[in-house]
Amino acid sequence: MPIEVRQYIPGDENAVWTLHNEALAGTGAHPGNGPWDDDLHDIEGHYLSPGGSFLVGLVDGKIVAMGALKQIDGAVGEIKRMRVAPRYQRRGYGHAVLLALEYLAQKMGLSKLELETTDVQLAAQQ
């Protein structure tokens, strides 16, 4: 099934929060919810207002993938919050979101992107 990638809009909050928790639970890398998740409770203020981006990927109208882009310094940006719902993984949906974020980074004039992940998230490392 094709994926539609679009910018986050108000009203996506609950679906994004659910996706975040489902995707992390499936990796064994979920430390539980805490203050480290504050950015997901204020996506507009944390990502959009400072000139970054937060994209969601929809299949049949359901948010199944997401990812964010934030400028760190000068021409350096960071890809954050890459998630794909477990039952939709290995279908290229995360790659589609990543390509869209890379395109936006280029439009922002960013020439270097960083992506951090945990040791146990082998699929993300690939």
PDB file of C-alpha atoms in Angstrom:
ATOM      1  CA  MET A   1       0.000   0.000   0.000  1.00  0.00           C
ATOM      2  CA  PRO A   2       1.336   3.457  -0.786  1.00  0.00           C
ATOM      3  CA  ILE A   3       2.231   5.895   1.951  1.00  0.00           C
ATOM      4  CA  GLU A   4       1.284   9.562   2.047  1.00  0.00           C
ATOM      5  CA  VAL A   5       3.901  11.701   3.825  1.00  0.00           C
ATOM      6  CA  ARG A   6       2.763  15.074   5.118  1.00  0.00           C
ATOM      7  CA  GLN A   7       3.577  17.683   7.715  1.00  0.00           C
ATOM      8  CA  TYR A   8       2.236  17.157  11.233  1.00  0.00           C
ATOM      9  CA  ILE A   9      -0.963  19.077  11.958  1.00  0.00           C
ATOM     10  CA  PRO A  10      -2.832  19.772  15.196  1.00  0.00           C
ATOM     11  CA  GLY A  11      -5.031  16.783  15.804  1.00  0.00           C
ATOM     12  CA  ASP A  12      -2.237  14.279  15.100  1.00  0.00           C
ATOM     13  CA  GLU A  13      -1.071  14.326  18.734  1.00  0.00           C
ATOM     14  CA  ASN A  14      -2.769  11.171  19.978  1.00  0.00           C
ATOM     15  CA  ALA A  15      -1.833   9.100  16.930  1.00  0.00           C
ATOM     16  CA  VAL A  16       1.793  10.283  17.151  1.00  0.00           C
ATOM     17  CA  TRP A  17       1.964   9.476  20.863  1.00  0.00           C
ATOM     18  CA  THR A  18       0.490   6.015  20.298  1.00  0.00           C
ATOM     19  CA  LEU A  19       2.876   5.326  17.414  1.00  0.00           C
ATOM     20  CA  HIS A  20       5.853   6.473  19.496  1.00  0.00           C
ATOM     21  CA  ASN A  21       5.018   4.041  22.293  1.00  0.00           C
ATOM     22  CA  GLU A  22       4.094   1.101  20.044  1.00  0.00           C
ATOM     23  CA  ALA A  23       7.208   1.421  17.906  1.00  0.00           C
ATOM     24  CA  LEU A  24       9.581   1.725  20.856  1.00  0.00           C
ATOM     25  CA  ALA A  25       7.949  -1.131  22.765  1.00  0.00           C
ATOM     26  CA  GLY A  26       8.682  -3.398  19.818  1.00  0.00           C
ATOM     27  CA  THR A  27      12.419  -2.634  19.939  1.00  0.00           C
ATOM     28  CA  GLY A  28      13.136  -3.301  23.587  1.00  0.00           C
ATOM     29  CA  ALA A  29      14.495   0.253  23.810  1.00  0.00           C
ATOM     30  CA  HIS A  30      11.549   1.876  25.561  1.00  0.00           C
ATOM     31  CA  PRO A  31      12.593   3.154  28.996  1.00  0.00           C
ATOM     32  CA  GLY A  32       9.015   4.160  29.726  1.00  0.00           C
ATOM     33  CA  ASN A  33       7.559   7.618  29.392  1.00  0.00           C
ATOM     34  CA  GLY A  34       9.166  10.569  31.095  1.00  0.00           C
ATOM     35  CA  PRO A  35      10.484  14.097  30.638  1.00  0.00           C
ATOM     36  CA  TRP A  36      12.595  12.869  27.694  1.00  0.00           C
ATOM     37  CA  ASP A  37       9.302  12.734  25.772  1.00  0.00           C
ATOM     38  CA  ASP A  38       8.379  16.383  26.377  1.00  0.00           C
ATOM     39  CA  ASP A  39       9.064  17.293  22.735  1.00  0.00           C
ATOM     40  CA  LEU A  40       6.242  14.978  21.641  1.00  0.00           C
ATOM     41  CA  HIS A  41       3.806  16.896  23.836  1.00  0.00           C
ATOM     42  CA  ASP A  42       4.740  20.169  22.083  1.00  0.00           C
ATOM     43  CA  ILE A  43       5.645  19.256  18.506  1.00  0.00           C
ATOM     44  CA  GLU A  44       4.734  22.675  17.164  1.00  0.00           C
ATOM     45  CA  GLY A  45       6.895  24.504  19.693  1.00  0.00           C
ATOM     46  CA  HIS A  46       9.781  22.061  19.637  1.00  0.00           C
ATOM     47  CA  TYR A  47      10.053  21.315  15.912  1.00  0.00           C
ATOM     48  CA  LEU A  48       7.836  23.513  13.739  1.00  0.00           C
ATOM     49  CA  SER A  49       8.174  26.974  15.285  1.00  0.00           C
ATOM     50  CA  PRO A  50      11.992  26.965  15.268  1.00  0.00           C
ATOM     51  CA  GLY A  51      11.923  26.183  11.533  1.00  0.00           C
ATOM     52  CA  GLY A  52      12.216  22.412  11.682  1.00  0.00           C
ATOM     53  CA  SER A  53       9.804  19.788  10.505  1.00  0.00           C
ATOM     54  CA  PHE A  54       7.777  16.888  11.838  1.00  0.00           C
ATOM     55  CA  LEU A  55       6.397  14.519   9.231  1.00  0.00           C
ATOM     56  CA  VAL A  56       3.852  11.754   9.510  1.00  0.00           C
ATOM     57  CA  GLY A  57       3.260   8.900   7.100  1.00  0.00           C
ATOM     58  CA  LEU A  58      -0.263   7.692   6.519  1.00  0.00           C
ATOM     59  CA  VAL A  59      -1.532   4.426   5.069  1.00  0.00           C
ATOM     60  CA  ASP A  60      -5.273   4.299   4.494  1.00  0.00           C
ATOM     61  CA  GLY A  61      -5.592   7.484   6.565  1.00  0.00           C
ATOM     62  CA  LYS A  62      -3.813   6.011   9.605  1.00  0.00           C
ATOM     63  CA  ILE A  63      -0.511   7.418  10.908  1.00  0.00           C
ATOM     64  CA  VAL A  64       1.958   4.521  10.704  1.00  0.00           C
ATOM     65  CA  ALA A  65       5.302   6.361  10.457  1.00  0.00           C
ATOM     66  CA  MET A  66       6.872   9.590  11.639  1.00  0.00           C
ATOM     67  CA  GLY A  67      10.110  11.506  11.828  1.00  0.00           C
ATOM     68  CA  ALA A  68      11.384  14.952  12.738  1.00  0.00           C
ATOM     69  CA  LEU A  69      14.100  17.301  11.550  1.00  0.00           C
ATOM     70  CA  LYS A  70      15.688  19.922  13.743  1.00  0.00           C
ATOM     71  CA  GLN A  71      18.490  22.337  12.895  1.00  0.00           C
ATOM     72  CA  ILE A  72      21.276  21.992  15.439  1.00  0.00           C
ATOM     73  CA  ASP A  73      23.826  24.557  14.340  1.00  0.00           C
ATOM     74  CA  GLY A  74      24.550  26.267  11.034  1.00  0.00           C
ATOM     75  CA  ALA A  75      24.400  23.636   8.322  1.00  0.00           C
ATOM     76  CA  VAL A  76      23.964  20.705  10.718  1.00  0.00           C
ATOM     77  CA  GLY A  77      20.615  19.092  11.397  1.00  0.00           C
ATOM     78  CA  GLU A  78      19.366  16.153  13.384  1.00  0.00           C
ATOM     79  CA  ILE A  79      16.841  13.515  12.389  1.00  0.00           C
ATOM     80  CA  LYS A  80      14.767  12.596  15.414  1.00  0.00           C
ATOM     81  CA  ARG A  81      11.774  10.530  16.427  1.00  0.00           C
ATOM     82  CA  MET A  82      11.893   8.121  13.474  1.00  0.00           C
ATOM     83  CA  ARG A  83       9.195   5.562  14.150  1.00  0.00           C
ATOM     84  CA  VAL A  84       7.242   2.986  12.148  1.00  0.00           C
ATOM     85  CA  ALA A  85       4.405   0.962  13.645  1.00  0.00           C
ATOM     86  CA  PRO A  86       5.601  -2.625  14.128  1.00  0.00           C
ATOM     87  CA  ARG A  87       3.067  -4.199  11.770  1.00  0.00           C
ATOM     88  CA  TYR A  88       4.068  -1.750   9.006  1.00  0.00           C
ATOM     89  CA  GLN A  89       7.824  -2.188   9.273  1.00  0.00           C
ATOM     90  CA  ARG A  90      10.044  -3.518   6.475  1.00  0.00           C
ATOM     91  CA  ARG A  91       7.820  -2.008   3.759  1.00  0.00           C
ATOM     92  CA  GLY A  92       9.810   1.139   3.008  1.00  0.00           C
ATOM     93  CA  TYR A  93       7.604   3.505   4.998  1.00  0.00           C
ATOM     94  CA  GLY A  94      10.413   4.677   7.264  1.00  0.00           C
ATOM     95  CA  HIS A  95      12.594   5.171   4.201  1.00  0.00           C
ATOM     96  CA  ALA A  96       9.893   7.314   2.599  1.00  0.00           C
ATOM     97  CA  VAL A  97       9.750   9.561   5.673  1.00  0.00           C
ATOM     98  CA  LEU A  98      13.559   9.745   5.787  1.00  0.00           C
ATOM     99  CA  LEU A  99      13.768  10.754   2.115  1.00  0.00           C
ATOM    100  CA  ALA A 100      11.191  13.502   2.710  1.00  0.00           C
ATOM    101  CA  LEU A 101      13.176  14.764   5.722  1.00  0.00           C
ATOM    102  CA  GLU A 102      16.413  14.726   3.689  1.00  0.00           C
ATOM    103  CA  TYR A 103      14.699  16.772   0.977  1.00  0.00           C
ATOM    104  CA  LEU A 104      13.510  19.316   3.551  1.00  0.00           C
ATOM    105  CA  ALA A 105      17.001  19.457   5.071  1.00  0.00           C
ATOM    106  CA  GLN A 106      18.435  20.287   1.664  1.00  0.00           C
ATOM    107  CA  LYS A 107      15.838  23.055   1.217  1.00  0.00           C
ATOM    108  CA  MET A 108      16.866  24.424   4.643  1.00  0.00           C
ATOM    109  CA  GLY A 109      20.498  24.566   3.509  1.00  0.00           C
ATOM    110  CA  LEU A 110      21.634  21.791   5.816  1.00  0.00           C
ATOM    111  CA  SER A 111      24.620  19.834   4.524  1.00  0.00           C
ATOM    112  CA  LYS A 112      25.082  17.362   7.390  1.00  0.00           C
ATOM    113  CA  LEU A 113      22.469  15.273   9.182  1.00  0.00           C
ATOM    114  CA  GLU A 114      22.922  13.295  12.378  1.00  0.00           C
ATOM    115  CA  LEU A 115      20.798  10.411  13.569  1.00  0.00           C
ATOM    116  CA  GLU A 116      21.266   8.759  16.924  1.00  0.00           C
ATOM    117  CA  THR A 117      19.830   5.422  17.953  1.00  0.00           C
ATOM    118  CA  THR A 118      20.353   2.847  20.668  1.00  0.00           C
ATOM    119  CA  ASP A 119      22.495  -0.269  20.407  1.00  0.00           C
ATOM    120  CA  VAL A 120      19.445  -2.522  20.529  1.00  0.00           C
ATOM    121  CA  GLN A 121      17.656  -0.849  17.599  1.00  0.00           C
ATOM    122  CA  LEU A 122      19.338  -2.895  14.886  1.00  0.00           C
ATOM    123  CA  ALA A 123      16.751  -2.101  12.195  1.00  0.00           C
ATOM    124  CA  ALA A 124      17.272   1.627  12.776  1.00  0.00           C
ATOM    125  CA  GLN A 125      21.025   1.211  12.482  1.00  0.00           C
ATOM    126  CA  GLN A 126      20.610  -0.371   9.061  1.00  0.00           C
TER     127      GLN A 126
END
